[in-house]
Amino acid sequence: MKNGSRLLRSLLKVSEKAANIARACRQNESLFELLIQEKTSHEKNPRFFQDFKTLADVLIQETIRHDIGIEFPELAKMIKGEENNTFSNTLGETITVEVCSTLAETTELLAKVLDNDDKTAHLLSTEVHRDVILTDVPINIVDVPTDFEISIDDLSIWVDPIDNTADYINGNESIDEESGMHLTGLHCVTVLIGAYLQSTGLPVMGVVNQPFYEKRDLLWKGSCYWGLFDNGIKYCSIKTNDDNDDIKENSKCKILLSRFENHEIKAKLIEKGFTPIEAAGAGYKILSVATGQVDAYILSRGSTYRWDTCGPQAILRSLGGGIIDFQNCKENFNSMDLEIIYSNSEIGNKGGLIAYRDSKTLSNLCSALFQ
């Protein structure tokens, strides 16, 4: 099996392990209360009055780094994410969270974070060390290619262990009756993993896992999506209709916005006949574009980060779409070089973004906004 296909399988399996950890934390109320810890002021996203870092975030990020590093040691240091891996207990001790070589050692380390709560530490360690296989992932494994090659040495990986932490904590669900879109709640929470080429900065492999896709018999079940695109070769778990002749009128186009979007952007979209919908979670909004639930996602300000967009952007690219810089598009409307690219030094999407699946829809949208 070629390296690209091997890596995709690793990302899929570890995304499901991440989803298991997120569900375990969220479904145990007493455990969940223990895991919430407010971020320090310099770590906070300026859009939110309150933001949180959870042990689940840190555990997932370190689990992804550990599991991928076992199969691809050269990638372990190239995995970057939102969270640092330090945590403090009520005694004021600072502990570096990492996945140890055995379940017992990981349990002992986590018990220090959890004020010697051995039972809770063992529960979490069990999920971290659980052997997840490809058939555990909610995908059609027949679609996963075996012949996709990629240069592992040229890759870096961005991870968002739990995107939309606010809704992960609050869990207050709301649904738009007309479109059926989830606007808030656990459904809008995602695990995001994206790999990009250092040589070009372009995303080539992405996995988006929804741990809380639907509830069955009081237990949450997930969904998972993936995409590959490199050297003109495309694979994706999302199936599309290749007939693009029937382009929607503006009045039929649904455009996702942040709940904090500029009112002028929303007003202009309405004026031009588009239907704006405000929803939570950058990863979820981009995924909704990829799955075709909506036509585009616009964010005019720099409030997302590379870990929010790298994985979903790879999926969109595999579908013929992408993510471009909003401000660059506004200033250079006719430019063909607007796609967001990645590096190890830049972490913020400072110019905002437009995520799209169809280039004609993007053209119509940009004409309405910028011409």
mmCIF file of C-alpha atoms in Angstrom:
data_model
loop_
_atom_site.group_PDB
_atom_site.id
_atom_site.type_symbol
_atom_site.label_atom_id
_atom_site.label_comp_id
_atom_site.label_asym_id
_atom_site.label_seq_id
_atom_site.Cartn_x
_atom_site.Cartn_y
_atom_site.Cartn_z
ATOM 1 C CA MET A 1 0.000 0.000 0.000
ATOM 2 C CA LYS A 2 1.326 3.449 -0.925
ATOM 3 C CA ASN A 3 2.261 6.070 1.677
ATOM 4 C CA GLY A 4 -0.618 8.445 1.012
ATOM 5 C CA SER A 5 -3.179 5.703 1.486
ATOM 6 C CA ARG A 6 -1.439 4.482 4.634
ATOM 7 C CA LEU A 7 -1.465 7.969 6.102
ATOM 8 C CA LEU A 8 -5.145 8.494 5.265
ATOM 9 C CA ARG A 9 -6.005 5.281 7.113
ATOM 10 C CA SER A 10 -4.002 6.468 10.123
ATOM 11 C CA LEU A 11 -5.788 9.830 10.136
ATOM 12 C CA LEU A 12 -9.198 8.196 9.863
ATOM 13 C CA LYS A 13 -8.532 5.800 12.733
ATOM 14 C CA VAL A 14 -7.104 8.434 15.047
ATOM 15 C CA SER A 15 -9.993 10.801 14.226
ATOM 16 C CA GLU A 16 -12.393 8.131 15.448
ATOM 17 C CA LYS A 17 -10.323 7.602 18.587
ATOM 18 C CA ALA A 18 -10.536 11.373 19.090
ATOM 19 C CA ALA A 19 -14.320 11.210 18.666
ATOM 20 C CA ASN A 20 -14.485 8.427 21.257
ATOM 21 C CA ILE A 21 -12.597 10.586 23.766
ATOM 22 C CA ALA A 22 -14.846 13.582 23.076
ATOM 23 C CA ARG A 23 -17.976 11.453 23.554
ATOM 24 C CA ALA A 24 -16.644 9.815 26.719
ATOM 25 C CA CYS A 25 -15.948 13.211 28.262
ATOM 26 C CA ARG A 26 -19.247 14.758 27.219
ATOM 27 C CA GLN A 27 -21.553 11.889 28.126
ATOM 28 C CA ASN A 28 -20.243 11.573 31.689
ATOM 29 C CA GLU A 29 -21.543 14.670 33.473
ATOM 30 C CA SER A 30 -19.390 14.316 36.589
ATOM 31 C CA LEU A 31 -16.321 13.776 34.402
ATOM 32 C CA PHE A 32 -17.214 16.723 32.195
ATOM 33 C CA GLU A 33 -17.409 19.075 35.183
ATOM 34 C CA LEU A 34 -13.870 18.082 36.142
ATOM 35 C CA LEU A 35 -12.479 18.674 32.673
ATOM 36 C CA ILE A 36 -13.422 22.311 32.078
ATOM 37 C CA GLN A 37 -10.646 24.811 32.599
ATOM 38 C CA GLU A 38 -10.787 28.464 31.502
ATOM 39 C CA LYS A 39 -8.113 29.590 29.076
ATOM 40 C CA THR A 40 -5.689 32.290 30.116
ATOM 41 C CA SER A 41 -6.242 35.721 28.594
ATOM 42 C CA HIS A 42 -3.433 35.420 26.023
ATOM 43 C CA GLU A 43 -4.900 32.122 24.727
ATOM 44 C CA LYS A 44 -8.436 33.422 24.273
ATOM 45 C CA ASN A 45 -10.047 34.014 20.897
ATOM 46 C CA PRO A 46 -10.924 37.755 20.971
ATOM 47 C CA ARG A 47 -14.368 37.060 19.480
ATOM 48 C CA PHE A 48 -15.571 35.368 22.644
ATOM 49 C CA PHE A 49 -16.157 36.770 26.092
ATOM 50 C CA GLN A 50 -15.359 33.352 27.497
ATOM 51 C CA ASP A 51 -13.338 30.508 26.037
ATOM 52 C CA PHE A 52 -12.294 27.155 27.470
ATOM 53 C CA LYS A 53 -9.579 24.618 27.246
ATOM 54 C CA THR A 54 -10.538 21.094 28.206
ATOM 55 C CA LEU A 55 -8.438 18.132 29.018
ATOM 56 C CA ALA A 56 -10.276 16.417 26.171
ATOM 57 C CA ASP A 57 -8.725 18.954 23.757
ATOM 58 C CA VAL A 58 -5.222 18.288 25.004
ATOM 59 C CA LEU A 59 -5.675 14.518 25.192
ATOM 60 C CA ILE A 60 -7.014 14.322 21.650
ATOM 61 C CA GLN A 61 -4.215 16.436 20.241
ATOM 62 C CA GLU A 62 -1.544 14.385 21.990
ATOM 63 C CA THR A 63 -3.245 11.120 21.003
ATOM 64 C CA ILE A 64 -3.202 12.177 17.342
ATOM 65 C CA ARG A 65 0.484 13.100 17.599
ATOM 66 C CA HIS A 66 1.291 9.807 19.356
ATOM 67 C CA ASP A 67 -0.637 7.482 17.058
ATOM 68 C CA ILE A 68 0.520 9.050 13.801
ATOM 69 C CA GLY A 69 4.057 9.210 15.144
ATOM 70 C CA ILE A 70 4.119 5.456 15.708
ATOM 71 C CA GLU A 71 3.532 4.720 12.012
ATOM 72 C CA PHE A 72 5.208 7.853 10.620
ATOM 73 C CA PRO A 73 7.913 8.945 13.111
ATOM 74 C CA GLU A 74 9.051 11.730 10.790
ATOM 75 C CA LEU A 75 5.627 13.395 11.108
ATOM 76 C CA ALA A 76 5.427 13.486 14.920
ATOM 77 C CA LYS A 77 7.177 16.871 15.153
ATOM 78 C CA MET A 78 5.244 18.223 12.174
ATOM 79 C CA ILE A 79 1.838 17.945 13.888
ATOM 80 C CA LYS A 80 0.671 21.305 15.194
ATOM 81 C CA GLY A 81 -2.584 22.334 16.815
ATOM 82 C CA GLU A 82 -4.568 24.785 18.883
ATOM 83 C CA GLU A 83 -3.695 23.563 22.356
ATOM 84 C CA ASN A 84 -0.512 23.466 24.380
ATOM 85 C CA ASN A 85 -0.132 20.256 26.376
ATOM 86 C CA THR A 86 0.141 21.686 29.873
ATOM 87 C CA PHE A 87 -2.605 21.412 32.456
ATOM 88 C CA SER A 88 -2.897 22.542 36.075
ATOM 89 C CA ASN A 89 -4.621 20.792 38.960
ATOM 90 C CA THR A 90 -6.220 22.404 41.999
ATOM 91 C CA LEU A 91 -2.965 22.122 43.929
ATOM 92 C CA GLY A 92 -1.312 24.475 41.444
ATOM 93 C CA GLU A 93 0.841 21.771 39.908
ATOM 94 C CA THR A 94 1.511 22.057 36.177
ATOM 95 C CA ILE A 95 1.561 18.745 34.325
ATOM 96 C CA THR A 96 2.679 18.105 30.759
ATOM 97 C CA VAL A 97 0.033 15.855 29.235
ATOM 98 C CA GLU A 98 1.294 13.178 26.869
ATOM 99 C CA VAL A 99 0.438 9.631 25.857
ATOM 100 C CA CYS A 100 2.704 7.207 27.668
ATOM 101 C CA SER A 101 3.831 3.803 26.428
ATOM 102 C CA THR A 102 1.347 1.885 28.613
ATOM 103 C CA LEU A 103 -2.215 2.397 29.825
ATOM 104 C CA ALA A 104 -1.047 2.276 33.446
ATOM 105 C CA GLU A 105 1.510 5.048 32.900
ATOM 106 C CA THR A 106 -0.993 7.283 31.108
ATOM 107 C CA THR A 107 -3.502 6.663 33.914
ATOM 108 C CA GLU A 108 -0.943 7.664 36.514
ATOM 109 C CA LEU A 109 -0.123 10.885 34.652
ATOM 110 C CA LEU A 110 -3.767 11.857 34.137
ATOM 111 C CA ALA A 111 -4.544 11.129 37.781
ATOM 112 C CA LYS A 112 -2.180 13.972 38.703
ATOM 113 C CA VAL A 113 -4.201 16.352 36.537
ATOM 114 C CA LEU A 114 -7.442 15.068 38.034
ATOM 115 C CA ASP A 115 -6.417 15.403 41.696
ATOM 116 C CA ASN A 116 -5.791 11.668 42.118
ATOM 117 C CA ASP A 117 -9.142 10.648 40.637
ATOM 118 C CA ASP A 118 -7.854 7.253 39.482
ATOM 119 C CA LYS A 119 -11.234 6.049 38.205
ATOM 120 C CA THR A 120 -11.676 8.989 35.841
ATOM 121 C CA ALA A 121 -8.031 8.845 34.747
ATOM 122 C CA HIS A 122 -8.402 5.153 33.898
ATOM 123 C CA LEU A 123 -11.568 5.814 31.892
ATOM 124 C CA LEU A 124 -9.780 8.391 29.748
ATOM 125 C CA SER A 125 -6.615 6.308 29.393
ATOM 126 C CA THR A 126 -8.676 3.355 28.220
ATOM 127 C CA GLU A 127 -10.003 5.429 25.301
ATOM 128 C CA VAL A 128 -6.527 6.769 24.509
ATOM 129 C CA HIS A 129 -5.044 3.270 24.346
ATOM 130 C CA ARG A 130 -8.048 1.615 22.680
ATOM 131 C CA ASP A 131 -7.184 -0.213 19.459
ATOM 132 C CA VAL A 132 -9.348 1.464 16.796
ATOM 133 C CA ILE A 133 -9.505 -0.279 13.429
ATOM 134 C CA LEU A 134 -10.696 1.097 10.097
ATOM 135 C CA THR A 135 -14.063 -0.666 10.282
ATOM 136 C CA ASP A 136 -14.791 1.267 13.506
ATOM 137 C CA VAL A 137 -14.771 4.527 11.544
ATOM 138 C CA PRO A 138 -18.224 5.565 10.203
ATOM 139 C CA ILE A 139 -17.179 5.553 6.529
ATOM 140 C CA ASN A 140 -17.519 3.286 3.521
ATOM 141 C CA ILE A 141 -14.092 1.624 3.643
ATOM 142 C CA VAL A 142 -14.512 0.377 0.054
ATOM 143 C CA ASP A 143 -14.008 3.972 -1.107
ATOM 144 C CA VAL A 144 -10.667 4.406 0.682
ATOM 145 C CA PRO A 145 -7.928 4.148 -1.981
ATOM 146 C CA THR A 146 -4.840 1.968 -1.712
ATOM 147 C CA ASP A 147 -2.810 3.599 -4.498
ATOM 148 C CA PHE A 148 -2.531 7.241 -3.379
ATOM 149 C CA GLU A 149 1.119 8.283 -3.107
ATOM 150 C CA ILE A 150 2.421 11.345 -1.305
ATOM 151 C CA SER A 151 5.783 12.656 -0.130
ATOM 152 C CA ILE A 152 5.642 12.166 3.642
ATOM 153 C CA ASP A 153 8.817 14.238 4.125
ATOM 154 C CA ASP A 154 7.074 17.252 2.553
ATOM 155 C CA LEU A 155 4.037 17.181 4.868
ATOM 156 C CA SER A 156 2.946 19.168 7.891
ATOM 157 C CA ILE A 157 -0.305 18.582 9.764
ATOM 158 C CA TRP A 158 -2.725 20.975 11.460
ATOM 159 C CA VAL A 159 -5.095 19.599 14.106
ATOM 160 C CA ASP A 160 -8.113 21.090 15.865
ATOM 161 C CA PRO A 161 -8.936 18.456 18.497
ATOM 162 C CA ILE A 162 -12.384 19.857 19.298
ATOM 163 C CA ASP A 163 -13.578 22.654 17.032
ATOM 164 C CA ASN A 164 -16.392 24.766 18.506
ATOM 165 C CA THR A 165 -15.485 24.213 22.148
ATOM 166 C CA ALA A 166 -18.230 26.596 23.296
ATOM 167 C CA ASP A 167 -20.993 24.374 21.908
ATOM 168 C CA TYR A 168 -19.141 21.254 23.087
ATOM 169 C CA ILE A 169 -19.434 22.641 26.603
ATOM 170 C CA ASN A 170 -22.908 24.189 26.394
ATOM 171 C CA GLY A 171 -24.595 21.675 24.087
ATOM 172 C CA ASN A 172 -27.632 23.910 23.471
ATOM 173 C CA GLU A 173 -29.089 22.717 20.174
ATOM 174 C CA SER A 174 -31.011 24.881 17.721
ATOM 175 C CA ILE A 175 -32.067 23.968 14.171
ATOM 176 C CA ASP A 176 -33.207 26.184 11.302
ATOM 177 C CA GLU A 177 -36.593 24.759 10.370
ATOM 178 C CA GLU A 178 -36.534 25.891 6.748
ATOM 179 C CA SER A 179 -33.087 24.593 5.788
ATOM 180 C CA GLY A 180 -32.696 21.828 8.380
ATOM 181 C CA MET A 181 -29.271 23.236 9.283
ATOM 182 C CA HIS A 182 -28.046 22.822 12.842
ATOM 183 C CA LEU A 183 -27.269 26.332 14.042
ATOM 184 C CA THR A 184 -25.809 25.471 17.440
ATOM 185 C CA GLY A 185 -25.214 22.399 19.575
ATOM 186 C CA LEU A 186 -23.113 19.259 19.697
ATOM 187 C CA HIS A 187 -23.896 18.458 16.051
ATOM 188 C CA CYS A 188 -21.729 21.484 15.149
ATOM 189 C CA VAL A 189 -18.658 20.081 16.960
ATOM 190 C CA THR A 190 -15.914 18.552 14.793
ATOM 191 C CA VAL A 191 -12.467 16.977 14.980
ATOM 192 C CA LEU A 192 -10.322 18.476 12.201
ATOM 193 C CA ILE A 193 -7.098 17.017 10.764
ATOM 194 C CA GLY A 194 -5.432 18.428 7.657
ATOM 195 C CA ALA A 195 -2.117 17.744 5.927
ATOM 196 C CA TYR A 196 -0.469 20.232 3.577
ATOM 197 C CA LEU A 197 2.663 20.235 1.438
ATOM 198 C CA GLN A 198 5.421 22.438 2.851
ATOM 199 C CA SER A 199 6.717 23.021 -0.677
ATOM 200 C CA THR A 200 3.464 24.576 -1.933
ATOM 201 C CA GLY A 201 1.465 25.359 1.215
ATOM 202 C CA LEU A 202 -1.586 23.639 -0.294
ATOM 203 C CA PRO A 203 -3.762 21.181 1.673
ATOM 204 C CA VAL A 204 -3.660 17.689 0.169
ATOM 205 C CA MET A 205 -5.381 15.474 2.734
ATOM 206 C CA GLY A 206 -8.222 16.206 5.138
ATOM 207 C CA VAL A 207 -10.401 14.379 7.658
ATOM 208 C CA VAL A 208 -13.424 15.859 9.438
ATOM 209 C CA ASN A 209 -15.056 13.741 12.140
ATOM 210 C CA GLN A 210 -18.396 14.674 13.713
ATOM 211 C CA PRO A 211 -18.517 12.874 17.081
ATOM 212 C CA PHE A 212 -22.100 13.965 17.773
ATOM 213 C CA TYR A 213 -23.788 13.483 14.414
ATOM 214 C CA GLU A 214 -26.942 11.881 15.813
ATOM 215 C CA LYS A 215 -28.265 10.376 19.015
ATOM 216 C CA ARG A 216 -29.440 6.756 19.085
ATOM 217 C CA ASP A 217 -30.796 5.112 22.237
ATOM 218 C CA LEU A 218 -29.340 7.932 24.382
ATOM 219 C CA LEU A 219 -25.860 7.412 22.896
ATOM 220 C CA TRP A 220 -24.177 9.661 20.351
ATOM 221 C CA LYS A 221 -23.064 8.252 17.011
ATOM 222 C CA GLY A 222 -20.663 10.017 14.688
ATOM 223 C CA SER A 223 -19.963 10.576 11.016
ATOM 224 C CA CYS A 224 -16.675 11.045 9.187
ATOM 225 C CA TYR A 225 -15.592 12.626 5.891
ATOM 226 C CA TRP A 226 -12.273 12.682 4.059
ATOM 227 C CA GLY A 227 -10.692 14.013 0.887
ATOM 228 C CA LEU A 228 -7.388 13.773 -1.045
ATOM 229 C CA PHE A 229 -6.069 16.005 -3.807
ATOM 230 C CA ASP A 230 -2.522 16.080 -5.183
ATOM 231 C CA ASN A 231 -1.004 16.164 -8.679
ATOM 232 C CA GLY A 232 -4.458 16.213 -10.233
ATOM 233 C CA ILE A 233 -5.524 13.006 -8.448
ATOM 234 C CA LYS A 234 -8.717 13.356 -6.421
ATOM 235 C CA TYR A 235 -10.514 11.059 -4.005
ATOM 236 C CA CYS A 236 -13.356 12.013 -1.651
ATOM 237 C CA SER A 237 -15.879 10.286 0.589
ATOM 238 C CA ILE A 238 -18.527 12.814 -0.510
ATOM 239 C CA LYS A 239 -20.219 12.024 -3.796
ATOM 240 C CA THR A 240 -21.237 14.890 -6.065
ATOM 241 C CA ASN A 241 -23.267 15.470 -9.181
ATOM 242 C CA ASP A 242 -20.773 16.449 -11.877
ATOM 243 C CA ASP A 243 -23.450 18.180 -13.955
ATOM 244 C CA ASN A 244 -22.852 21.856 -13.117
ATOM 245 C CA ASP A 245 -25.020 23.260 -15.902
ATOM 246 C CA ASP A 246 -27.939 23.893 -13.562
ATOM 247 C CA ILE A 247 -26.449 26.713 -11.499
ATOM 248 C CA LYS A 248 -28.724 28.040 -8.778
ATOM 249 C CA GLU A 249 -30.204 31.483 -8.851
ATOM 250 C CA ASN A 250 -29.088 33.736 -6.008
ATOM 251 C CA SER A 251 -32.459 33.308 -4.315
ATOM 252 C CA LYS A 252 -31.803 29.578 -3.975
ATOM 253 C CA CYS A 253 -28.237 29.913 -2.674
ATOM 254 C CA LYS A 254 -27.773 29.417 1.074
ATOM 255 C CA ILE A 255 -24.740 31.196 2.512
ATOM 256 C CA LEU A 256 -23.441 30.374 5.986
ATOM 257 C CA LEU A 257 -22.198 33.182 8.205
ATOM 258 C CA SER A 258 -20.709 33.417 11.662
ATOM 259 C CA ARG A 259 -23.076 34.543 14.392
ATOM 260 C CA PHE A 260 -20.685 37.493 14.801
ATOM 261 C CA GLU A 261 -20.534 38.503 11.128
ATOM 262 C CA ASN A 262 -20.614 42.138 10.056
ATOM 263 C CA HIS A 263 -24.239 43.253 9.599
ATOM 264 C CA GLU A 264 -23.360 45.004 6.336
ATOM 265 C CA ILE A 265 -22.263 41.694 4.781
ATOM 266 C CA LYS A 266 -25.526 40.036 5.768
ATOM 267 C CA ALA A 267 -27.576 42.984 4.489
ATOM 268 C CA LYS A 268 -25.788 42.976 1.118
ATOM 269 C CA LEU A 269 -26.354 39.224 0.695
ATOM 270 C CA ILE A 270 -30.054 39.652 1.378
ATOM 271 C CA GLU A 271 -30.193 42.604 -1.002
ATOM 272 C CA LYS A 272 -28.618 40.501 -3.771
ATOM 273 C CA GLY A 273 -31.073 37.657 -3.218
ATOM 274 C CA PHE A 274 -28.957 35.164 -1.252
ATOM 275 C CA THR A 275 -30.233 33.415 1.868
ATOM 276 C CA PRO A 276 -27.821 33.933 4.804
ATOM 277 C CA ILE A 277 -27.839 31.468 7.705
ATOM 278 C CA GLU A 278 -25.909 32.001 10.933
ATOM 279 C CA ALA A 279 -24.384 28.886 12.478
ATOM 280 C CA ALA A 280 -21.666 27.850 14.921
ATOM 281 C CA GLY A 281 -18.352 26.103 14.320
ATOM 282 C CA ALA A 282 -15.968 26.979 11.481
ATOM 283 C CA GLY A 283 -15.233 23.312 10.751
ATOM 284 C CA TYR A 284 -18.931 22.452 10.686
ATOM 285 C CA LYS A 285 -19.750 25.369 8.387
ATOM 286 C CA ILE A 286 -17.024 24.413 5.899
ATOM 287 C CA LEU A 287 -18.119 20.760 6.073
ATOM 288 C CA SER A 288 -21.691 21.849 5.305
ATOM 289 C CA VAL A 289 -20.410 23.505 2.132
ATOM 290 C CA ALA A 290 -18.575 20.309 1.178
ATOM 291 C CA THR A 291 -21.637 18.110 1.725
ATOM 292 C CA GLY A 292 -23.811 20.483 -0.322
ATOM 293 C CA GLN A 293 -26.150 21.465 2.508
ATOM 294 C CA VAL A 294 -25.241 25.075 1.746
ATOM 295 C CA ASP A 295 -23.507 26.792 -1.151
ATOM 296 C CA ALA A 296 -20.804 28.829 0.572
ATOM 297 C CA TYR A 297 -19.491 30.125 3.886
ATOM 298 C CA ILE A 298 -18.314 33.725 4.283
ATOM 299 C CA LEU A 299 -16.252 35.159 7.118
ATOM 300 C CA SER A 300 -15.078 38.735 6.633
ATOM 301 C CA ARG A 301 -12.807 38.940 9.679
ATOM 302 C CA GLY A 302 -9.686 37.129 10.835
ATOM 303 C CA SER A 303 -11.198 35.043 13.626
ATOM 304 C CA THR A 304 -10.321 31.545 12.380
ATOM 305 C CA TYR A 305 -7.012 29.728 12.396
ATOM 306 C CA ARG A 306 -5.089 27.330 10.211
ATOM 307 C CA TRP A 307 -6.204 24.376 12.343
ATOM 308 C CA ASP A 308 -9.842 25.334 11.609
ATOM 309 C CA THR A 309 -9.488 25.271 7.833
ATOM 310 C CA CYS A 310 -6.673 22.967 6.673
ATOM 311 C CA GLY A 311 -8.572 19.654 6.857
ATOM 312 C CA PRO A 312 -11.904 20.921 5.481
ATOM 313 C CA GLN A 313 -10.089 22.841 2.733
ATOM 314 C CA ALA A 314 -8.434 19.636 1.521
ATOM 315 C CA ILE A 315 -11.887 18.042 1.254
ATOM 316 C CA LEU A 316 -13.261 21.023 -0.681
ATOM 317 C CA ARG A 317 -10.266 20.941 -3.048
ATOM 318 C CA SER A 318 -10.947 17.258 -3.747
ATOM 319 C CA LEU A 319 -14.475 18.292 -4.798
ATOM 320 C CA GLY A 320 -13.341 21.087 -7.117
ATOM 321 C CA GLY A 321 -13.879 23.866 -4.583
ATOM 322 C CA GLY A 322 -11.659 25.564 -2.056
ATOM 323 C CA ILE A 323 -11.185 28.333 0.475
ATOM 324 C CA ILE A 324 -9.982 31.800 -0.538
ATOM 325 C CA ASP A 325 -8.975 34.860 1.463
ATOM 326 C CA PHE A 326 -11.956 37.241 1.800
ATOM 327 C CA GLN A 327 -9.962 40.485 1.996
ATOM 328 C CA ASN A 328 -7.644 39.534 -0.867
ATOM 329 C CA CYS A 329 -10.664 38.730 -3.001
ATOM 330 C CA LYS A 330 -12.256 42.063 -2.099
ATOM 331 C CA GLU A 331 -9.102 43.954 -3.092
ATOM 332 C CA ASN A 332 -8.125 41.802 -6.091
ATOM 333 C CA PHE A 333 -11.434 40.544 -7.387
ATOM 334 C CA ASN A 334 -10.079 39.228 -10.696
ATOM 335 C CA SER A 335 -6.998 37.528 -9.254
ATOM 336 C CA MET A 336 -6.695 33.769 -9.706
ATOM 337 C CA ASP A 337 -4.255 33.390 -6.784
ATOM 338 C CA LEU A 338 -6.456 33.798 -3.719
ATOM 339 C CA GLU A 339 -6.457 30.337 -2.150
ATOM 340 C CA ILE A 340 -5.397 30.132 1.493
ATOM 341 C CA ILE A 341 -1.998 28.468 1.811
ATOM 342 C CA TYR A 342 -0.246 27.125 4.894
ATOM 343 C CA SER A 343 3.106 27.330 6.630
ATOM 344 C CA ASN A 344 4.627 26.457 9.988
ATOM 345 C CA SER A 345 4.832 30.101 11.035
ATOM 346 C CA GLU A 346 1.450 31.635 10.173
ATOM 347 C CA ILE A 347 -1.444 30.458 12.367
ATOM 348 C CA GLY A 348 -4.243 32.925 11.646
ATOM 349 C CA ASN A 349 -6.543 33.400 8.658
ATOM 350 C CA LYS A 350 -6.164 37.164 9.032
ATOM 351 C CA GLY A 351 -8.108 38.122 5.913
ATOM 352 C CA GLY A 352 -11.199 36.055 6.621
ATOM 353 C CA LEU A 353 -12.373 33.445 4.139
ATOM 354 C CA ILE A 354 -14.861 32.305 1.542
ATOM 355 C CA ALA A 355 -15.407 28.541 1.368
ATOM 356 C CA TYR A 356 -17.091 27.205 -1.763
ATOM 357 C CA ARG A 357 -17.690 23.945 -3.613
ATOM 358 C CA ASP A 358 -18.574 25.281 -7.055
ATOM 359 C CA SER A 359 -16.544 27.961 -8.872
ATOM 360 C CA LYS A 360 -19.577 29.424 -10.641
ATOM 361 C CA THR A 361 -21.330 29.948 -7.324
ATOM 362 C CA LEU A 362 -18.174 31.628 -6.029
ATOM 363 C CA SER A 363 -18.082 33.929 -9.061
ATOM 364 C CA ASN A 364 -21.730 34.932 -8.606
ATOM 365 C CA LEU A 365 -21.190 35.524 -4.897
ATOM 366 C CA CYS A 366 -18.082 37.659 -5.366
ATOM 367 C CA SER A 367 -19.764 39.693 -8.085
ATOM 368 C CA ALA A 368 -22.641 40.421 -5.744
ATOM 369 C CA LEU A 369 -20.366 41.412 -2.862
ATOM 370 C CA PHE A 370 -17.482 43.209 -4.544
ATOM 371 C CA GLN A 371 -18.592 44.615 -7.913
#
